[in-house]
Tab-separated table of C-alpha atoms and ligand atoms in Angstrom:
chain	number	residue	atom	x	y	z
A	1	MET	CA	-27.392	6.775	1.360
A	2	ILE	CA	-25.533	7.008	4.624
A	3	HIS	CA	-28.313	5.576	6.782
A	4	ILE	CA	-28.503	2.448	4.652
A	5	SER	CA	-24.883	1.503	5.202
A	6	ARG	CA	-25.110	2.437	8.875
A	7	ARG	CA	-28.107	0.180	9.306
A	8	ARG	CA	-26.116	-2.715	7.937
A	9	LEU	CA	-23.367	-2.025	10.417
A	10	PHE	CA	-25.296	-1.241	13.572
A	11	GLY	CA	-28.706	-2.826	13.177
A	12	ALA	CA	-32.040	-1.304	12.397
A	13	THR	CA	-32.783	0.517	15.643
A	14	ALA	CA	-29.427	2.163	16.057
A	15	GLY	CA	-29.403	2.792	12.347
A	16	LEU	CA	-32.716	4.596	12.390
A	17	ALA	CA	-31.559	6.777	15.242
A	18	LEU	CA	-28.397	7.572	13.392
A	19	ALA	CA	-30.354	8.243	10.260
A	20	ALA	CA	-32.548	10.717	12.116
A	21	THR	CA	-29.479	12.452	13.465
A	22	TYR	CA	-27.909	12.665	10.046
A	23	ARG	CA	-31.111	13.881	8.469
A	24	SER	CA	-31.611	16.635	10.995
A	25	SER	CA	-28.023	17.813	10.796
A	26	PHE	CA	-28.138	17.778	7.018
A	27	ALA	CA	-31.431	19.642	7.051
A	28	GLN	CA	-29.738	22.544	8.815
A	29	THR	CA	-26.747	22.542	6.536
A	30	PRO	CA	-27.155	24.173	3.159
A	31	ALA	CA	-26.301	21.813	0.321
A	32	PRO	CA	-22.859	22.539	-1.037
A	33	ALA	CA	-22.978	24.475	-4.252
A	34	ALA	CA	-22.408	22.390	-7.349
A	35	ALA	CA	-18.869	22.695	-8.638
A	36	PRO	CA	-18.885	25.570	-11.094
A	37	ALA	CA	-18.547	24.648	-14.712
A	38	PRO	CA	-14.983	25.367	-15.750
A	39	ALA	CA	-15.073	28.921	-16.926
A	40	GLY	CA	-12.810	29.830	-19.717
A	41	PRO	CA	-12.090	29.508	-23.365
A	42	PHE	CA	-10.445	26.073	-23.173
A	43	THR	CA	-12.715	23.041	-22.946
A	44	LEU	CA	-12.270	19.333	-22.363
A	45	PRO	CA	-13.328	17.468	-25.513
A	46	PRO	CA	-15.679	14.586	-24.693
A	47	LEU	CA	-14.543	11.081	-25.534
A	48	ALA	CA	-16.208	9.752	-28.675
A	49	TYR	CA	-16.494	6.293	-27.105
A	50	ALA	CA	-17.139	4.699	-23.716
A	51	PHE	CA	-14.438	4.462	-21.065
A	52	ASP	CA	-14.387	0.680	-21.519
A	53	ALA	CA	-14.081	0.801	-25.308
A	54	ASN	CA	-10.353	0.071	-25.127
A	55	GLU	CA	-10.678	-2.898	-22.790
A	56	PRO	CA	-8.890	-5.160	-22.157
A	57	HIS	CA	-5.815	-3.324	-23.414
A	58	ILE	CA	-6.531	-0.067	-21.598
A	59	ASP	CA	-8.859	-0.421	-18.627
A	60	ALA	CA	-11.912	1.766	-18.131
A	61	THR	CA	-10.694	3.202	-14.817
A	62	THR	CA	-7.476	4.392	-16.392
A	63	MET	CA	-9.443	5.947	-19.253
A	64	MET	CA	-11.787	7.720	-16.837
A	65	ILE	CA	-9.055	9.094	-14.587
A	66	HIS	CA	-6.859	9.985	-17.523
A	67	HIS	CA	-9.569	11.897	-19.394
A	68	ASP	CA	-11.729	13.306	-16.617
A	69	ARG	CA	-8.929	14.225	-14.208
A	70	HIS	CA	-5.546	14.474	-15.911
A	71	HIS	CA	-6.704	16.035	-19.155
A	72	ALA	CA	-9.296	18.121	-17.302
A	73	ALA	CA	-6.505	19.517	-15.108
A	74	TYR	CA	-4.544	20.669	-18.157
A	75	VAL	CA	-7.664	22.418	-19.435
A	76	ALA	CA	-8.300	24.022	-16.040
A	77	ASN	CA	-4.698	25.231	-15.877
A	78	MET	CA	-5.011	26.794	-19.318
A	79	ASN	CA	-8.187	28.569	-18.249
A	80	ALA	CA	-6.404	29.809	-15.131
A	81	ALA	CA	-3.626	31.217	-17.311
A	82	ALA	CA	-6.175	32.772	-19.668
A	83	LYS	CA	-7.832	34.578	-16.770
A	84	ASP	CA	-4.943	37.031	-16.605
A	85	TYR	CA	-3.849	36.617	-20.217
A	86	PRO	CA	-7.042	36.306	-22.265
A	87	GLN	CA	-5.028	36.747	-25.463
A	88	LEU	CA	-3.943	33.103	-25.058
A	89	ALA	CA	-7.285	32.137	-26.557
A	90	ASP	CA	-7.025	34.523	-29.495
A	91	GLN	CA	-5.253	31.985	-31.661
A	92	PRO	CA	-5.573	28.264	-32.243
A	93	LEU	CA	-3.781	26.138	-29.653
A	94	GLN	CA	-1.375	24.735	-32.234
A	95	THR	CA	-0.351	28.284	-33.187
A	96	LEU	CA	0.114	29.210	-29.538
A	97	LEU	CA	2.370	26.189	-29.032
A	98	ALA	CA	4.338	26.852	-32.209
A	99	ARG	CA	5.088	30.368	-30.932
A	100	LEU	CA	5.837	29.712	-27.279
A	101	SER	CA	8.498	32.423	-27.243
A	102	ASP	CA	5.743	34.983	-27.923
A	103	VAL	CA	3.762	33.837	-24.867
A	104	PRO	CA	4.120	36.154	-21.840
A	105	GLU	CA	6.905	34.822	-19.659
A	106	ALA	CA	4.686	34.644	-16.577
A	107	VAL	CA	2.553	31.922	-18.163
A	108	ARG	CA	4.961	30.433	-20.701
A	109	THR	CA	5.774	27.354	-18.618
A	110	ALA	CA	2.086	26.854	-17.831
A	111	VAL	CA	1.231	27.028	-21.524
A	112	ARG	CA	4.073	24.697	-22.429
A	113	ASN	CA	3.023	22.088	-19.867
A	114	SER	CA	-0.758	22.434	-19.821
A	115	GLY	CA	-1.270	23.681	-23.371
A	116	GLY	CA	0.988	20.868	-24.529
A	117	GLY	CA	-0.929	18.436	-22.351
A	118	HIS	CA	-4.245	19.680	-23.718
A	119	ALA	CA	-3.071	19.274	-27.315
A	120	ASN	CA	-1.405	15.905	-26.804
A	121	HIS	CA	-4.412	14.354	-25.077
A	122	THR	CA	-6.891	15.827	-27.548
A	123	MET	CA	-4.995	14.024	-30.312
A	124	PHE	CA	-4.587	10.878	-28.213
A	125	TRP	CA	-8.318	10.272	-27.584
A	126	THR	CA	-9.239	10.710	-31.220
A	127	ILE	CA	-6.985	7.966	-32.542
A	128	MET	CA	-8.129	5.290	-30.093
A	129	GLY	CA	-11.433	3.498	-29.584
A	130	GLY	CA	-10.760	1.253	-32.563
A	131	LYS	CA	-10.176	-2.414	-33.058
A	132	SER	CA	-6.617	-2.558	-34.296
A	133	GLY	CA	-6.296	-3.647	-37.904
A	134	ALA	CA	-3.811	-1.904	-40.153
A	135	PRO	CA	-3.523	1.283	-42.169
A	136	THR	CA	-4.505	1.220	-45.807
A	137	GLY	CA	-3.980	3.334	-48.898
A	138	GLU	CA	-1.622	6.291	-48.910
A	139	LEU	CA	-0.818	6.033	-45.222
A	140	ALA	CA	0.130	2.385	-45.530
A	141	ALA	CA	2.376	3.289	-48.450
A	142	ALA	CA	4.002	6.113	-46.480
A	143	ILE	CA	4.662	3.804	-43.527
A	144	THR	CA	6.258	1.253	-45.820
A	145	ARG	CA	8.325	3.946	-47.521
A	146	GLU	CA	9.541	5.500	-44.275
A	147	PHE	CA	9.827	2.578	-41.897
A	148	GLY	CA	9.696	-0.540	-44.047
A	149	GLY	CA	6.198	-1.484	-42.888
A	150	LEU	CA	3.818	-1.403	-39.950
A	151	ALA	CA	5.708	-4.046	-37.980
A	152	GLN	CA	8.923	-2.080	-38.308
A	153	LEU	CA	7.182	1.151	-37.279
A	154	GLN	CA	5.755	-0.595	-34.226
A	155	THR	CA	9.165	-1.926	-33.212
A	156	ALA	CA	10.860	1.462	-33.561
A	157	PHE	CA	7.960	3.301	-31.915
A	158	ASN	CA	7.809	0.939	-28.952
A	159	ARG	CA	11.566	1.105	-28.515
A	160	ALA	CA	11.417	4.911	-28.451
A	161	GLY	CA	8.572	4.772	-25.917
A	162	ALA	CA	10.367	2.338	-23.655
A	163	GLY	CA	13.534	4.418	-23.899
A	164	GLN	CA	11.901	7.743	-23.029
A	165	PHE	CA	13.329	8.484	-19.596
A	166	GLY	CA	10.651	9.572	-17.145
A	167	SER	CA	7.430	11.004	-18.521
A	168	GLY	CA	6.780	11.885	-22.105
A	169	TRP	CA	5.333	10.925	-25.438
A	170	VAL	CA	6.258	9.136	-28.634
A	171	PHE	CA	4.915	10.640	-31.838
A	172	VAL	CA	4.847	10.062	-35.541
A	173	THR	CA	4.971	13.448	-37.229
A	174	VAL	CA	3.859	14.202	-40.761
A	175	ASN	CA	4.726	17.063	-43.061
A	176	LYS	CA	2.765	18.506	-45.963
A	177	ASP	CA	4.489	16.130	-48.358
A	178	GLY	CA	3.188	13.226	-46.301
A	179	LYS	CA	6.648	12.356	-45.015
A	180	LEU	CA	6.629	10.639	-41.632
A	181	ALA	CA	9.120	10.771	-38.787
A	182	LEU	CA	9.374	9.227	-35.330
A	183	VAL	CA	10.062	11.544	-32.398
A	184	ALA	CA	10.002	11.216	-28.610
A	185	ARG	CA	9.462	14.228	-26.370
A	186	PRO	CA	9.667	14.664	-22.578
A	187	ASN	CA	6.828	15.840	-20.315
A	188	GLN	CA	3.993	17.399	-22.333
A	189	ASP	CA	6.208	18.785	-25.068
A	190	SER	CA	4.792	18.337	-28.527
A	191	PRO	CA	6.183	18.440	-32.055
A	192	LEU	CA	3.634	21.249	-32.496
A	193	MET	CA	6.180	23.331	-30.553
A	194	ASP	CA	8.587	22.819	-33.444
A	195	GLY	CA	5.923	23.751	-35.980
A	196	ALA	CA	5.466	20.107	-36.995
A	197	SER	CA	2.184	18.212	-37.356
A	198	VAL	CA	1.393	15.130	-35.313
A	199	LEU	CA	-0.032	12.099	-37.084
A	200	MET	CA	-0.306	9.985	-33.956
A	201	GLY	CA	1.268	9.575	-30.549
A	202	ASN	CA	1.257	7.520	-27.390
A	203	ASP	CA	1.397	8.775	-23.818
A	204	VAL	CA	4.102	7.052	-21.773
A	205	TRP	CA	3.436	8.892	-18.517
A	206	GLU	CA	2.834	6.325	-15.776
A	207	HIS	CA	-0.728	7.622	-15.344
A	208	ALA	CA	-1.483	6.216	-18.795
A	209	TYR	CA	-0.801	2.620	-17.841
A	210	TYR	CA	0.205	2.079	-14.215
A	211	LEU	CA	-3.097	0.682	-12.870
A	212	LYS	CA	-3.013	-2.202	-15.313
A	213	TYR	CA	0.630	-2.566	-16.273
A	214	GLN	CA	2.491	-1.155	-13.242
A	215	ASN	CA	6.139	-0.850	-14.304
A	216	ARG	CA	5.682	-2.861	-17.503
A	217	ARG	CA	5.685	0.053	-19.920
A	218	PRO	CA	6.783	-2.142	-22.866
A	219	ASP	CA	3.675	-4.310	-22.403
A	220	TYR	CA	1.467	-1.219	-22.477
A	221	LEU	CA	3.234	0.073	-25.591
A	222	ALA	CA	2.712	-3.251	-27.345
A	223	ALA	CA	-0.964	-3.485	-26.322
A	224	TRP	CA	-1.784	0.096	-27.358
A	225	TRP	CA	-1.708	-0.784	-31.058
A	226	ASN	CA	-4.779	-2.967	-30.476
A	227	VAL	CA	-6.996	0.024	-29.691
A	228	LEU	CA	-6.053	2.285	-32.589
A	229	ASP	CA	-8.661	3.501	-35.025
A	230	TRP	CA	-6.734	3.577	-38.287
A	231	SER	CA	-9.578	5.322	-40.104
A	232	LYS	CA	-9.022	8.314	-37.801
A	233	ILE	CA	-5.268	8.222	-38.339
A	234	GLU	CA	-5.764	8.017	-42.111
A	235	ALA	CA	-8.032	11.068	-41.910
A	236	ARG	CA	-5.311	12.914	-39.967
A	237	TYR	CA	-2.788	11.956	-42.632
A	238	ALA	CA	-4.988	13.360	-45.397
A	239	ALA	CA	-5.672	16.523	-43.389
A	240	ALA	CA	-1.969	17.043	-42.718
A	241	LYS	CA	-1.198	16.838	-46.399
A	242	ALA	CA	-4.032	19.268	-47.136
A	243	GLY	CA	-2.736	21.644	-44.471
A	244	THR	CA	-5.973	21.422	-42.480
A	245	LEU	CA	-4.878	19.276	-39.530
A	246	ALA	CA	-5.386	21.306	-36.351
A	247	ILE	CA	-4.202	19.393	-33.284
B	1	MN3	MN1	-1.608	11.599	-20.046
């Protein structure tokens, strides 16, 4: 690869000489070992759609960096914590987060930040990749009951997201009776930490939107509704009511 670009820069003769030099020096240098697969009980869930599936509202580069680097870092941090405290993996993540005070103090902040980040992003990917539309059935009825309708939910949700100072999330929570509520949380805190269930949520950290929207967080919040997969959110609603919703 290198000798091709060098040839363009320096001409064929010089390029070939350079290429020979590079080849011989590489031949004496052992290839670097492949990065080890992240060892540990926590794993990065693959996206169920392509990085560009949410274009033009969320660009592919943002999706790639957000999933493969930001979310991967939360997973890696959880595995680092689990190295010394393997009991962190003995219970479901949502249970761990609901009982943060039981987590050993040495890793409690790590679990709050990275365990919260792992849970929040795991939820986040699953509800996107869609083509907008609107909720139907019981979820649509619940949204009308609680907020007055989808448009009113969007207005209140986007206002909460724009008003979240610094980094954080906006969520709609759901209880076993199907009752919805709007909550904003800082950093990677999650309603799971209060024992609540999350129906849906949007990430308002700058890494979620800055490449495309820069400081225009309200524009990102408004555009995000275009990539939702309401069938996934309806399934989460049904699971929450059945008591089977995990993250
Ligand atoms: Mn994020």
